[in-house]
Amino acid sequence: MLSPLTRRNLTLSYGYAACAFFGINTLWVIFLQQQGLSLVEIGLCESVFHLTSFLSEVPSGVIADRFGYRPVLILSRLMAIGHALIMLTVHSLGWFLLAFILQTWAYNLQSGTIEAAQYDSLVTAQATQRYPRVTTILNTTIELADTLGVVLAGWLMPQHLTVTYWVYLVAALIAILAISGLHVPHQLTNPHADQPSLRTIFRVAAQLLVTQRRLRFLMLFDALFSALGTTYYYYFQTVMTAQHFSGPLITTILLAGMALNIVAIQLTPWLQRHQTQHQLLHWLCLGMIMALLGAFSHFIGLLVLTYLVINSLMALIEPLFSNYFNQLIPNGQRATLLSVASMVFSLAMIGVFPLIGWLIQRIGFAVTFGSCGLLTLIAWLSLYGYIRRGPTR
C-alpha cells in the first residue's frame, strides 16, 4: 500500500508531465516559416537544439542528483517560459536560436528527472515493483497530452499559431504550480551539506557505466531505435504535404496514432511479465524491420500504416526502457545516468537526422526508409546471437 506522500508525488508528477509535454507548439516549423525564416535557417535551429542537448544532458542530470528534483523541474519550466516569450516577441534568427537553446535546456532539465523522482518515491515506499505500472500511466499521460496539443494546434493553423505559444506559456506556469508540492523523501532525509559533490556524482556514474555492460548496451539500442523511429515520424510530414493530405485526414491519422500508442503503452506491463528482456528486444527489432521494409512499396496507404506501426513501437519502448534503466541504476546517480541515455539519443539524432534528410532528397522517401529496413535487418542478424544471450553485466 502506497503512503499518502508517495501517492501525492506520483499525482503531481503526472500533472507536471501533462503540462510539460502538451504538444501545442509541435508545428514550430510552420510558425517559423510564417516569421520569414528560410528552410536552411529552420534547419539551423533544429541543429542547435540537438547540439545543445548533446552538451547539456549529462550536466542537467548531475544537477538534479545534486540539488534535488523539484528545483530542477521548476527551472525547466522557467526555461520553457523564456522560450515562449522569445518566440512571441522577436523576429530575427539570432533570437530564435537563443529560443531553441532555452527550449533544449527546458527539455534536458526534465529529461529523466520526472522518472527518477517517481522511482525514488517508490524506493522509499519499498514499492519499486509498482514502477512498470507507474511508468505506463506516465507515458499514457504524455501521449495523450502531446497528441491533443498537436490536434489543437492543427485547428489553430495557419492564422492563429501565435496562440499556441501563449497556451504553451500558461501550461508551463501550471506545471510549476503542480511540481512545487513535490517532496521526494530520500532527498529530504539527507542534509544539504551531506549531499555528494557534483564531481563525485559524475565520477561514480562514469564508473557504473564502465562496469555495467548491460546498461551500455540498452542505452545504445534505445538511442538507435528511437532515432530511426523519430526520423521517420518527422520526415513523414513531408509525405503528407507532398500528397496534399487534407486537415481532417491528418487529424484522423494523428488520433488513430494516439489510440494505438495508448494501447501499446498499456500492454507494456503485461509484456514485461510474459517476455524476457532479450525476447522483447528481438520483437522490437523485427517489428521495426518489417515496418520499414514496407516503405519500398511506395503505396501511400502502406506508408501511413508504417507510420502508425513505428509510432506504436516508439510508444512501447519508452516505459519499457525506463523500467530497464531504473532497475540497473542506483539512487544518487539515477538522474545523471538517465540523462546519459538521452545524450546518446541526441548524438544519434545529430548523425541520423541530416543523413536521412539528404538521402530523401537524393533517392526519395520510400527507397531511403526501405533501405534503412534492409540495413537494420543486416544489423539485427549480426547481433541476434548477442541479443538472444543478453548482455550479462
PDB file of C-alpha atoms in Angstrom, residues 89-381:
ATOM      1  CA  THR A  89       8.111  38.886 -29.271  1.00  0.00           C
ATOM      2  CA  VAL A  90      11.093  38.765 -31.669  1.00  0.00           C
ATOM      3  CA  HIS A  91      11.530  38.049 -35.369  1.00  0.00           C
ATOM      4  CA  SER A  92      15.262  37.560 -36.048  1.00  0.00           C
ATOM      5  CA  LEU A  93      17.333  34.403 -36.492  1.00  0.00           C
ATOM      6  CA  GLY A  94      19.688  35.185 -33.607  1.00  0.00           C
ATOM      7  CA  TRP A  95      16.848  35.456 -31.116  1.00  0.00           C
ATOM      8  CA  PHE A  96      15.186  32.321 -32.474  1.00  0.00           C
ATOM      9  CA  LEU A  97      18.457  30.405 -31.991  1.00  0.00           C
ATOM     10  CA  LEU A  98      18.520  31.589 -28.368  1.00  0.00           C
ATOM     11  CA  ALA A  99      14.899  30.468 -28.014  1.00  0.00           C
ATOM     12  CA  PHE A 100      15.860  26.967 -29.161  1.00  0.00           C
ATOM     13  CA  ILE A 101      18.752  26.850 -26.709  1.00  0.00           C
ATOM     14  CA  LEU A 102      16.301  27.668 -23.902  1.00  0.00           C
ATOM     15  CA  GLN A 103      13.872  25.045 -25.194  1.00  0.00           C
ATOM     16  CA  THR A 104      16.670  22.484 -25.192  1.00  0.00           C
ATOM     17  CA  TRP A 105      17.542  23.284 -21.584  1.00  0.00           C
ATOM     18  CA  ALA A 106      13.851  23.026 -20.694  1.00  0.00           C
ATOM     19  CA  TYR A 107      13.852  19.532 -22.214  1.00  0.00           C
ATOM     20  CA  ASN A 108      17.206  18.497 -20.708  1.00  0.00           C
ATOM     21  CA  LEU A 109      16.339  19.539 -17.172  1.00  0.00           C
ATOM     22  CA  GLN A 110      13.195  17.403 -17.110  1.00  0.00           C
ATOM     23  CA  SER A 111      14.586  14.545 -19.205  1.00  0.00           C
ATOM     24  CA  GLY A 112      14.893  11.592 -16.847  1.00  0.00           C
ATOM     25  CA  THR A 113      14.188  13.765 -13.809  1.00  0.00           C
ATOM     26  CA  ILE A 114      10.460  13.001 -13.634  1.00  0.00           C
ATOM     27  CA  GLU A 115      11.117   9.261 -13.904  1.00  0.00           C
ATOM     28  CA  ALA A 116      13.904   9.446 -11.318  1.00  0.00           C
ATOM     29  CA  ALA A 117      11.636  11.282  -8.871  1.00  0.00           C
ATOM     30  CA  GLN A 118       8.897   8.688  -9.333  1.00  0.00           C
ATOM     31  CA  TYR A 119      11.246   5.744  -8.892  1.00  0.00           C
ATOM     32  CA  ASP A 120      12.898   7.216  -5.793  1.00  0.00           C
ATOM     33  CA  SER A 121       9.464   7.826  -4.265  1.00  0.00           C
ATOM     34  CA  LEU A 122       8.709   4.133  -4.782  1.00  0.00           C
ATOM     35  CA  VAL A 123      12.111   3.136  -3.363  1.00  0.00           C
ATOM     36  CA  THR A 124      11.302   4.983  -0.142  1.00  0.00           C
ATOM     37  CA  ALA A 125       7.886   3.305  -0.013  1.00  0.00           C
ATOM     38  CA  GLN A 126       9.518  -0.086  -0.802  1.00  0.00           C
ATOM     39  CA  ALA A 127       7.185  -0.436  -3.769  1.00  0.00           C
ATOM     40  CA  THR A 128       9.517  -0.500  -6.794  1.00  0.00           C
ATOM     41  CA  GLN A 129       7.558  -3.480  -8.142  1.00  0.00           C
ATOM     42  CA  ARG A 130       4.843  -0.945  -8.998  1.00  0.00           C
ATOM     43  CA  TYR A 131       7.131   1.048 -11.300  1.00  0.00           C
ATOM     44  CA  PRO A 132       6.098  -0.675 -14.584  1.00  0.00           C
ATOM     45  CA  ARG A 133       2.515   0.423 -13.873  1.00  0.00           C
ATOM     46  CA  VAL A 134       3.622   3.913 -12.811  1.00  0.00           C
ATOM     47  CA  THR A 135       5.695   4.469 -15.950  1.00  0.00           C
ATOM     48  CA  THR A 136       2.803   3.155 -18.054  1.00  0.00           C
ATOM     49  CA  ILE A 137       0.497   5.801 -16.586  1.00  0.00           C
ATOM     50  CA  LEU A 138       3.174   8.473 -17.069  1.00  0.00           C
ATOM     51  CA  ASN A 139       3.733   7.638 -20.729  1.00  0.00           C
ATOM     52  CA  THR A 140      -0.004   7.373 -21.392  1.00  0.00           C
ATOM     53  CA  THR A 141      -0.396  10.849 -19.891  1.00  0.00           C
ATOM     54  CA  ILE A 142       2.420  12.187 -22.075  1.00  0.00           C
ATOM     55  CA  GLU A 143       0.970  10.556 -25.194  1.00  0.00           C
ATOM     56  CA  LEU A 144      -2.483  11.989 -24.590  1.00  0.00           C
ATOM     57  CA  ALA A 145      -1.144  15.476 -23.807  1.00  0.00           C
ATOM     58  CA  ASP A 146       1.177  15.515 -26.810  1.00  0.00           C
ATOM     59  CA  THR A 147      -1.420  14.361 -29.329  1.00  0.00           C
ATOM     60  CA  LEU A 148      -4.205  16.588 -28.013  1.00  0.00           C
ATOM     61  CA  GLY A 149      -1.817  19.538 -28.214  1.00  0.00           C
ATOM     62  CA  VAL A 150      -0.978  18.720 -31.843  1.00  0.00           C
ATOM     63  CA  VAL A 151      -4.665  18.415 -32.740  1.00  0.00           C
ATOM     64  CA  LEU A 152      -5.404  21.773 -31.089  1.00  0.00           C
ATOM     65  CA  ALA A 153      -2.504  23.371 -32.945  1.00  0.00           C
ATOM     66  CA  GLY A 154      -3.882  21.955 -36.196  1.00  0.00           C
ATOM     67  CA  TRP A 155      -7.202  23.679 -35.539  1.00  0.00           C
ATOM     68  CA  LEU A 156      -5.379  26.984 -34.979  1.00  0.00           C
ATOM     69  CA  MET A 157      -3.328  26.626 -38.186  1.00  0.00           C
ATOM     70  CA  PRO A 158      -2.413  28.681 -40.101  1.00  0.00           C
ATOM     71  CA  GLN A 159      -3.746  32.056 -38.961  1.00  0.00           C
ATOM     72  CA  HIS A 160      -3.541  31.627 -35.186  1.00  0.00           C
ATOM     73  CA  LEU A 161      -0.314  29.738 -34.465  1.00  0.00           C
ATOM     74  CA  THR A 162       0.794  32.597 -32.189  1.00  0.00           C
ATOM     75  CA  VAL A 163      -1.913  31.443 -29.765  1.00  0.00           C
ATOM     76  CA  THR A 164      -0.119  28.104 -29.400  1.00  0.00           C
ATOM     77  CA  TYR A 165       2.823  29.781 -27.661  1.00  0.00           C
ATOM     78  CA  TRP A 166       0.522  31.601 -25.246  1.00  0.00           C
ATOM     79  CA  VAL A 167      -1.051  28.252 -24.366  1.00  0.00           C
ATOM     80  CA  TYR A 168       2.453  26.743 -24.034  1.00  0.00           C
ATOM     81  CA  LEU A 169       3.409  29.538 -21.630  1.00  0.00           C
ATOM     82  CA  VAL A 170       0.294  29.070 -19.481  1.00  0.00           C
ATOM     83  CA  ALA A 171       0.881  25.284 -19.384  1.00  0.00           C
ATOM     84  CA  ALA A 172       4.423  25.922 -18.094  1.00  0.00           C
ATOM     85  CA  LEU A 173       3.063  28.096 -15.275  1.00  0.00           C
ATOM     86  CA  ILE A 174       0.557  25.398 -14.300  1.00  0.00           C
ATOM     87  CA  ALA A 175       3.360  22.816 -14.307  1.00  0.00           C
ATOM     88  CA  ILE A 176       5.383  24.960 -11.898  1.00  0.00           C
ATOM     89  CA  LEU A 177       2.416  25.154  -9.521  1.00  0.00           C
ATOM     90  CA  ALA A 178       1.940  21.378  -9.728  1.00  0.00           C
ATOM     91  CA  ILE A 179       5.540  20.391  -9.086  1.00  0.00           C
ATOM     92  CA  SER A 180       6.012  22.889  -6.244  1.00  0.00           C
ATOM     93  CA  GLY A 181       4.342  20.345  -3.960  1.00  0.00           C
ATOM     94  CA  LEU A 182       6.761  17.526  -4.851  1.00  0.00           C
ATOM     95  CA  HIS A 183       8.713  16.068  -1.894  1.00  0.00           C
ATOM     96  CA  VAL A 184      10.957  13.086  -2.622  1.00  0.00           C
ATOM     97  CA  PRO A 185      11.735  11.516   0.777  1.00  0.00           C
ATOM     98  CA  HIS A 186      15.285  10.282   0.126  1.00  0.00           C
ATOM     99  CA  GLN A 187      16.406  13.717  -0.949  1.00  0.00           C
ATOM    100  CA  LEU A 188      14.847  15.342   2.130  1.00  0.00           C
ATOM    101  CA  THR A 189      16.377  12.954   4.639  1.00  0.00           C
ATOM    102  CA  ASN A 190      19.938  13.884   3.652  1.00  0.00           C
ATOM    103  CA  PRO A 191      21.097  17.306   4.832  1.00  0.00           C
ATOM    104  CA  HIS A 192      22.308  19.526   2.038  1.00  0.00           C
ATOM    105  CA  ALA A 193      25.807  19.555   3.492  1.00  0.00           C
ATOM    106  CA  ASP A 194      25.963  15.764   3.293  1.00  0.00           C
ATOM    107  CA  GLN A 195      24.982  15.627  -0.372  1.00  0.00           C
ATOM    108  CA  PRO A 196      27.771  14.367  -2.655  1.00  0.00           C
ATOM    109  CA  SER A 197      29.583  16.916  -4.771  1.00  0.00           C
ATOM    110  CA  LEU A 198      28.936  17.287  -8.496  1.00  0.00           C
ATOM    111  CA  ARG A 199      32.368  15.777  -9.162  1.00  0.00           C
ATOM    112  CA  THR A 200      31.605  12.743  -7.000  1.00  0.00           C
ATOM    113  CA  ILE A 201      28.243  12.119  -8.654  1.00  0.00           C
ATOM    114  CA  PHE A 202      29.807  12.344 -12.115  1.00  0.00           C
ATOM    115  CA  ARG A 203      32.722  10.056 -11.182  1.00  0.00           C
ATOM    116  CA  VAL A 204      30.510   7.363  -9.631  1.00  0.00           C
ATOM    117  CA  ALA A 205      28.115   7.489 -12.591  1.00  0.00           C
ATOM    118  CA  ALA A 206      31.016   7.140 -15.039  1.00  0.00           C
ATOM    119  CA  GLN A 207      32.365   4.139 -13.113  1.00  0.00           C
ATOM    120  CA  LEU A 208      28.944   2.489 -13.212  1.00  0.00           C
ATOM    121  CA  LEU A 209      28.748   2.937 -16.973  1.00  0.00           C
ATOM    122  CA  VAL A 210      32.169   1.334 -17.374  1.00  0.00           C
ATOM    123  CA  THR A 211      31.246  -1.715 -15.297  1.00  0.00           C
ATOM    124  CA  GLN A 212      27.612  -2.132 -16.428  1.00  0.00           C
ATOM    125  CA  ARG A 213      27.849  -3.745 -19.842  1.00  0.00           C
ATOM    126  CA  ARG A 214      24.098  -4.349 -19.986  1.00  0.00           C
ATOM    127  CA  LEU A 215      23.322  -0.708 -19.234  1.00  0.00           C
ATOM    128  CA  ARG A 216      25.613   0.473 -22.036  1.00  0.00           C
ATOM    129  CA  PHE A 217      24.025  -1.961 -24.486  1.00  0.00           C
ATOM    130  CA  LEU A 218      20.478  -0.898 -23.576  1.00  0.00           C
ATOM    131  CA  MET A 219      21.355   2.794 -23.914  1.00  0.00           C
ATOM    132  CA  LEU A 220      22.828   2.247 -27.373  1.00  0.00           C
ATOM    133  CA  PHE A 221      19.895   0.098 -28.507  1.00  0.00           C
ATOM    134  CA  ASP A 222      17.378   2.648 -27.231  1.00  0.00           C
ATOM    135  CA  ALA A 223      19.194   5.568 -28.868  1.00  0.00           C
ATOM    136  CA  LEU A 224      19.499   3.997 -32.338  1.00  0.00           C
ATOM    137  CA  PHE A 225      15.981   2.527 -32.312  1.00  0.00           C
ATOM    138  CA  SER A 226      14.437   5.813 -31.148  1.00  0.00           C
ATOM    139  CA  ALA A 227      16.488   7.919 -33.585  1.00  0.00           C
ATOM    140  CA  LEU A 228      15.298   5.825 -36.525  1.00  0.00           C
ATOM    141  CA  GLY A 229      11.665   5.949 -35.395  1.00  0.00           C
ATOM    142  CA  THR A 230      11.761   9.682 -34.629  1.00  0.00           C
ATOM    143  CA  THR A 231      13.291  10.432 -38.011  1.00  0.00           C
ATOM    144  CA  TYR A 232      10.502   8.565 -39.804  1.00  0.00           C
ATOM    145  CA  TYR A 233       7.933  10.436 -37.696  1.00  0.00           C
ATOM    146  CA  TYR A 234       9.210  13.875 -38.680  1.00  0.00           C
ATOM    147  CA  TYR A 235      10.002  13.198 -42.339  1.00  0.00           C
ATOM    148  CA  PHE A 236       6.623  11.556 -42.891  1.00  0.00           C
ATOM    149  CA  GLN A 237       5.189  15.056 -42.527  1.00  0.00           C
ATOM    150  CA  THR A 238       6.836  15.870 -45.876  1.00  0.00           C
ATOM    151  CA  VAL A 239       4.899  12.963 -47.411  1.00  0.00           C
ATOM    152  CA  MET A 240       1.615  14.306 -46.058  1.00  0.00           C
ATOM    153  CA  THR A 241       2.464  17.718 -47.525  1.00  0.00           C
ATOM    154  CA  ALA A 242       3.528  16.307 -50.899  1.00  0.00           C
ATOM    155  CA  GLN A 243       0.387  14.170 -51.124  1.00  0.00           C
ATOM    156  CA  HIS A 244      -1.794  17.160 -50.154  1.00  0.00           C
ATOM    157  CA  PHE A 245      -3.409  15.437 -47.190  1.00  0.00           C
ATOM    158  CA  SER A 246      -6.456  17.371 -46.014  1.00  0.00           C
ATOM    159  CA  GLY A 247      -6.719  18.733 -42.485  1.00  0.00           C
ATOM    160  CA  PRO A 248      -9.389  16.205 -41.446  1.00  0.00           C
ATOM    161  CA  LEU A 249      -7.289  13.329 -42.842  1.00  0.00           C
ATOM    162  CA  ILE A 250      -4.191  14.472 -40.913  1.00  0.00           C
ATOM    163  CA  THR A 251      -6.276  14.795 -37.747  1.00  0.00           C
ATOM    164  CA  THR A 252      -7.677  11.287 -38.285  1.00  0.00           C
ATOM    165  CA  ILE A 253      -4.167   9.836 -38.674  1.00  0.00           C
ATOM    166  CA  LEU A 254      -2.981  11.634 -35.529  1.00  0.00           C
ATOM    167  CA  LEU A 255      -5.938  10.411 -33.483  1.00  0.00           C
ATOM    168  CA  ALA A 256      -5.505   6.853 -34.795  1.00  0.00           C
ATOM    169  CA  GLY A 257      -1.835   7.037 -33.855  1.00  0.00           C
ATOM    170  CA  MET A 258      -2.711   8.266 -30.361  1.00  0.00           C
ATOM    171  CA  ALA A 259      -5.170   5.392 -29.831  1.00  0.00           C
ATOM    172  CA  LEU A 260      -2.647   2.766 -30.972  1.00  0.00           C
ATOM    173  CA  ASN A 261       0.104   4.330 -28.870  1.00  0.00           C
ATOM    174  CA  ILE A 262      -2.024   4.204 -25.741  1.00  0.00           C
ATOM    175  CA  VAL A 263      -2.808   0.541 -26.397  1.00  0.00           C
ATOM    176  CA  ALA A 264       0.926  -0.158 -26.832  1.00  0.00           C
ATOM    177  CA  ILE A 265       1.783   1.633 -23.585  1.00  0.00           C
ATOM    178  CA  GLN A 266      -0.922  -0.235 -21.673  1.00  0.00           C
ATOM    179  CA  LEU A 267       0.498  -3.534 -22.934  1.00  0.00           C
ATOM    180  CA  THR A 268       3.969  -2.817 -21.537  1.00  0.00           C
ATOM    181  CA  PRO A 269       3.483  -4.276 -18.003  1.00  0.00           C
ATOM    182  CA  TRP A 270       1.882  -7.421 -19.452  1.00  0.00           C
ATOM    183  CA  LEU A 271       4.719  -7.870 -21.938  1.00  0.00           C
ATOM    184  CA  GLN A 272       7.328  -7.499 -19.206  1.00  0.00           C
ATOM    185  CA  ARG A 273       5.621 -10.205 -17.153  1.00  0.00           C
ATOM    186  CA  HIS A 274       5.386 -12.673 -20.039  1.00  0.00           C
ATOM    187  CA  GLN A 275       8.507 -11.947 -22.112  1.00  0.00           C
ATOM    188  CA  THR A 276      12.165 -11.839 -21.158  1.00  0.00           C
ATOM    189  CA  GLN A 277      14.251  -8.800 -21.944  1.00  0.00           C
ATOM    190  CA  HIS A 278      16.050 -10.381 -24.890  1.00  0.00           C
ATOM    191  CA  GLN A 279      12.725 -11.644 -26.317  1.00  0.00           C
ATOM    192  CA  LEU A 280      11.272  -8.126 -26.234  1.00  0.00           C
ATOM    193  CA  LEU A 281      14.370  -6.670 -27.882  1.00  0.00           C
ATOM    194  CA  HIS A 282      14.066  -9.335 -30.571  1.00  0.00           C
ATOM    195  CA  TRP A 283      10.407  -8.492 -31.298  1.00  0.00           C
ATOM    196  CA  LEU A 284      11.076  -4.758 -31.263  1.00  0.00           C
ATOM    197  CA  CYS A 285      13.794  -5.171 -33.891  1.00  0.00           C
ATOM    198  CA  LEU A 286      11.632  -7.443 -36.008  1.00  0.00           C
ATOM    199  CA  GLY A 287       8.690  -5.036 -35.846  1.00  0.00           C
ATOM    200  CA  MET A 288      10.811  -2.067 -36.926  1.00  0.00           C
ATOM    201  CA  ILE A 289      12.372  -4.066 -39.772  1.00  0.00           C
ATOM    202  CA  MET A 290       9.034  -5.269 -41.169  1.00  0.00           C
ATOM    203  CA  ALA A 291       7.560  -1.770 -40.971  1.00  0.00           C
ATOM    204  CA  LEU A 292      10.490  -0.126 -42.759  1.00  0.00           C
ATOM    205  CA  LEU A 293      10.681  -2.774 -45.461  1.00  0.00           C
ATOM    206  CA  GLY A 294       7.058  -1.987 -46.258  1.00  0.00           C
ATOM    207  CA  ALA A 295       8.150   1.500 -47.335  1.00  0.00           C
ATOM    208  CA  PHE A 296       9.665   0.007 -50.508  1.00  0.00           C
ATOM    209  CA  SER A 297       6.155  -0.393 -51.922  1.00  0.00           C
ATOM    210  CA  HIS A 298       5.680   3.401 -52.441  1.00  0.00           C
ATOM    211  CA  PHE A 299       1.975   2.728 -51.715  1.00  0.00           C
ATOM    212  CA  ILE A 300       0.694   5.677 -49.682  1.00  0.00           C
ATOM    213  CA  GLY A 301      -1.653   3.535 -47.595  1.00  0.00           C
ATOM    214  CA  LEU A 302       1.228   1.279 -46.579  1.00  0.00           C
ATOM    215  CA  LEU A 303       3.387   4.309 -45.746  1.00  0.00           C
ATOM    216  CA  VAL A 304       0.633   5.538 -43.418  1.00  0.00           C
ATOM    217  CA  LEU A 305       0.450   2.070 -41.840  1.00  0.00           C
ATOM    218  CA  THR A 306       4.222   2.113 -41.387  1.00  0.00           C
ATOM    219  CA  TYR A 307       3.893   5.499 -39.680  1.00  0.00           C
ATOM    220  CA  LEU A 308       1.316   4.105 -37.244  1.00  0.00           C
ATOM    221  CA  VAL A 309       3.315   0.930 -36.514  1.00  0.00           C
ATOM    222  CA  ILE A 310       6.556   2.821 -35.887  1.00  0.00           C
ATOM    223  CA  ASN A 311       4.743   5.287 -33.623  1.00  0.00           C
ATOM    224  CA  SER A 312       3.335   2.366 -31.620  1.00  0.00           C
ATOM    225  CA  LEU A 313       6.786   0.813 -31.273  1.00  0.00           C
ATOM    226  CA  MET A 314       8.150   4.160 -30.105  1.00  0.00           C
ATOM    227  CA  ALA A 315       5.369   4.435 -27.533  1.00  0.00           C
ATOM    228  CA  LEU A 316       6.120   0.904 -26.327  1.00  0.00           C
ATOM    229  CA  ILE A 317       9.846   1.434 -25.928  1.00  0.00           C
ATOM    230  CA  GLU A 318       9.559   4.476 -23.631  1.00  0.00           C
ATOM    231  CA  PRO A 319       8.106   2.801 -20.500  1.00  0.00           C
ATOM    232  CA  LEU A 320       9.920  -0.442 -21.274  1.00  0.00           C
ATOM    233  CA  PHE A 321      13.397   1.076 -21.243  1.00  0.00           C
ATOM    234  CA  SER A 322      12.562   3.448 -18.410  1.00  0.00           C
ATOM    235  CA  ASN A 323      11.941   0.368 -16.279  1.00  0.00           C
ATOM    236  CA  TYR A 324      15.096  -1.392 -17.515  1.00  0.00           C
ATOM    237  CA  PHE A 325      17.272   1.647 -16.808  1.00  0.00           C
ATOM    238  CA  ASN A 326      15.869   2.331 -13.342  1.00  0.00           C
ATOM    239  CA  GLN A 327      16.372  -1.281 -12.297  1.00  0.00           C
ATOM    240  CA  LEU A 328      20.084  -1.031 -13.131  1.00  0.00           C
ATOM    241  CA  ILE A 329      20.807   2.470 -11.796  1.00  0.00           C
ATOM    242  CA  PRO A 330      21.290   3.070  -8.041  1.00  0.00           C
ATOM    243  CA  ASN A 331      19.945   6.029  -6.078  1.00  0.00           C
ATOM    244  CA  GLY A 332      22.129   9.114  -6.313  1.00  0.00           C
ATOM    245  CA  GLN A 333      23.090   8.552  -9.954  1.00  0.00           C
ATOM    246  CA  ARG A 334      19.613   7.983 -11.375  1.00  0.00           C
ATOM    247  CA  ALA A 335      19.000  11.395 -12.978  1.00  0.00           C
ATOM    248  CA  THR A 336      22.621  11.566 -14.161  1.00  0.00           C
ATOM    249  CA  LEU A 337      22.609   8.219 -15.960  1.00  0.00           C
ATOM    250  CA  LEU A 338      19.121   8.695 -17.391  1.00  0.00           C
ATOM    251  CA  SER A 339      20.495  11.924 -18.849  1.00  0.00           C
ATOM    252  CA  VAL A 340      23.391   9.946 -20.340  1.00  0.00           C
ATOM    253  CA  ALA A 341      20.796   7.792 -22.148  1.00  0.00           C
ATOM    254  CA  SER A 342      19.147  10.938 -23.532  1.00  0.00           C
ATOM    255  CA  MET A 343      22.553  12.298 -24.536  1.00  0.00           C
ATOM    256  CA  VAL A 344      23.286   9.144 -26.549  1.00  0.00           C
ATOM    257  CA  PHE A 345      19.934   9.608 -28.309  1.00  0.00           C
ATOM    258  CA  SER A 346      20.830  13.237 -29.119  1.00  0.00           C
ATOM    259  CA  LEU A 347      24.157  12.099 -30.546  1.00  0.00           C
ATOM    260  CA  ALA A 348      22.364   9.523 -32.706  1.00  0.00           C
ATOM    261  CA  MET A 349      19.923  12.179 -33.930  1.00  0.00           C
ATOM    262  CA  ILE A 350      22.755  14.554 -34.853  1.00  0.00           C
ATOM    263  CA  GLY A 351      24.065  11.919 -37.256  1.00  0.00           C
ATOM    264  CA  VAL A 352      20.895  10.155 -38.409  1.00  0.00           C
ATOM    265  CA  PHE A 353      18.518  13.085 -38.991  1.00  0.00           C
ATOM    266  CA  PRO A 354      20.548  15.121 -41.535  1.00  0.00           C
ATOM    267  CA  LEU A 355      21.871  11.985 -43.267  1.00  0.00           C
ATOM    268  CA  ILE A 356      18.393  10.595 -43.895  1.00  0.00           C
ATOM    269  CA  GLY A 357      17.179  14.044 -44.975  1.00  0.00           C
ATOM    270  CA  TRP A 358      19.986  14.188 -47.544  1.00  0.00           C
ATOM    271  CA  LEU A 359      19.147  10.665 -48.780  1.00  0.00           C
ATOM    272  CA  ILE A 360      15.458  11.554 -49.148  1.00  0.00           C
ATOM    273  CA  GLN A 361      16.430  14.458 -51.402  1.00  0.00           C
ATOM    274  CA  ARG A 362      18.627  12.136 -53.482  1.00  0.00           C
ATOM    275  CA  ILE A 363      16.666   8.891 -53.781  1.00  0.00           C
ATOM    276  CA  GLY A 364      13.230   9.603 -52.292  1.00  0.00           C
ATOM    277  CA  PHE A 365      11.388   8.850 -49.078  1.00  0.00           C
ATOM    278  CA  ALA A 366      10.299   5.277 -49.783  1.00  0.00           C
ATOM    279  CA  VAL A 367      13.688   3.999 -51.004  1.00  0.00           C
ATOM    280  CA  THR A 368      15.516   5.717 -48.154  1.00  0.00           C
ATOM    281  CA  PHE A 369      13.467   4.154 -45.373  1.00  0.00           C
ATOM    282  CA  GLY A 370      13.160   0.817 -47.149  1.00  0.00           C
ATOM    283  CA  SER A 371      16.962   0.765 -47.314  1.00  0.00           C
ATOM    284  CA  CYS A 372      17.068   1.604 -43.611  1.00  0.00           C
ATOM    285  CA  GLY A 373      14.943  -1.501 -43.082  1.00  0.00           C
ATOM    286  CA  LEU A 374      17.448  -3.630 -45.009  1.00  0.00           C
ATOM    287  CA  LEU A 375      20.399  -2.233 -43.051  1.00  0.00           C
ATOM    288  CA  THR A 376      18.551  -2.807 -39.786  1.00  0.00           C
ATOM    289  CA  LEU A 377      17.823  -6.390 -40.864  1.00  0.00           C
ATOM    290  CA  ILE A 378      21.525  -6.995 -41.546  1.00  0.00           C
ATOM    291  CA  ALA A 379      22.495  -5.476 -38.187  1.00  0.00           C
ATOM    292  CA  TRP A 380      19.805  -7.491 -36.395  1.00  0.00           C
ATOM    293  CA  LEU A 381      21.004 -10.774 -37.940  1.00  0.00           C
TER     294      LEU A 381
END
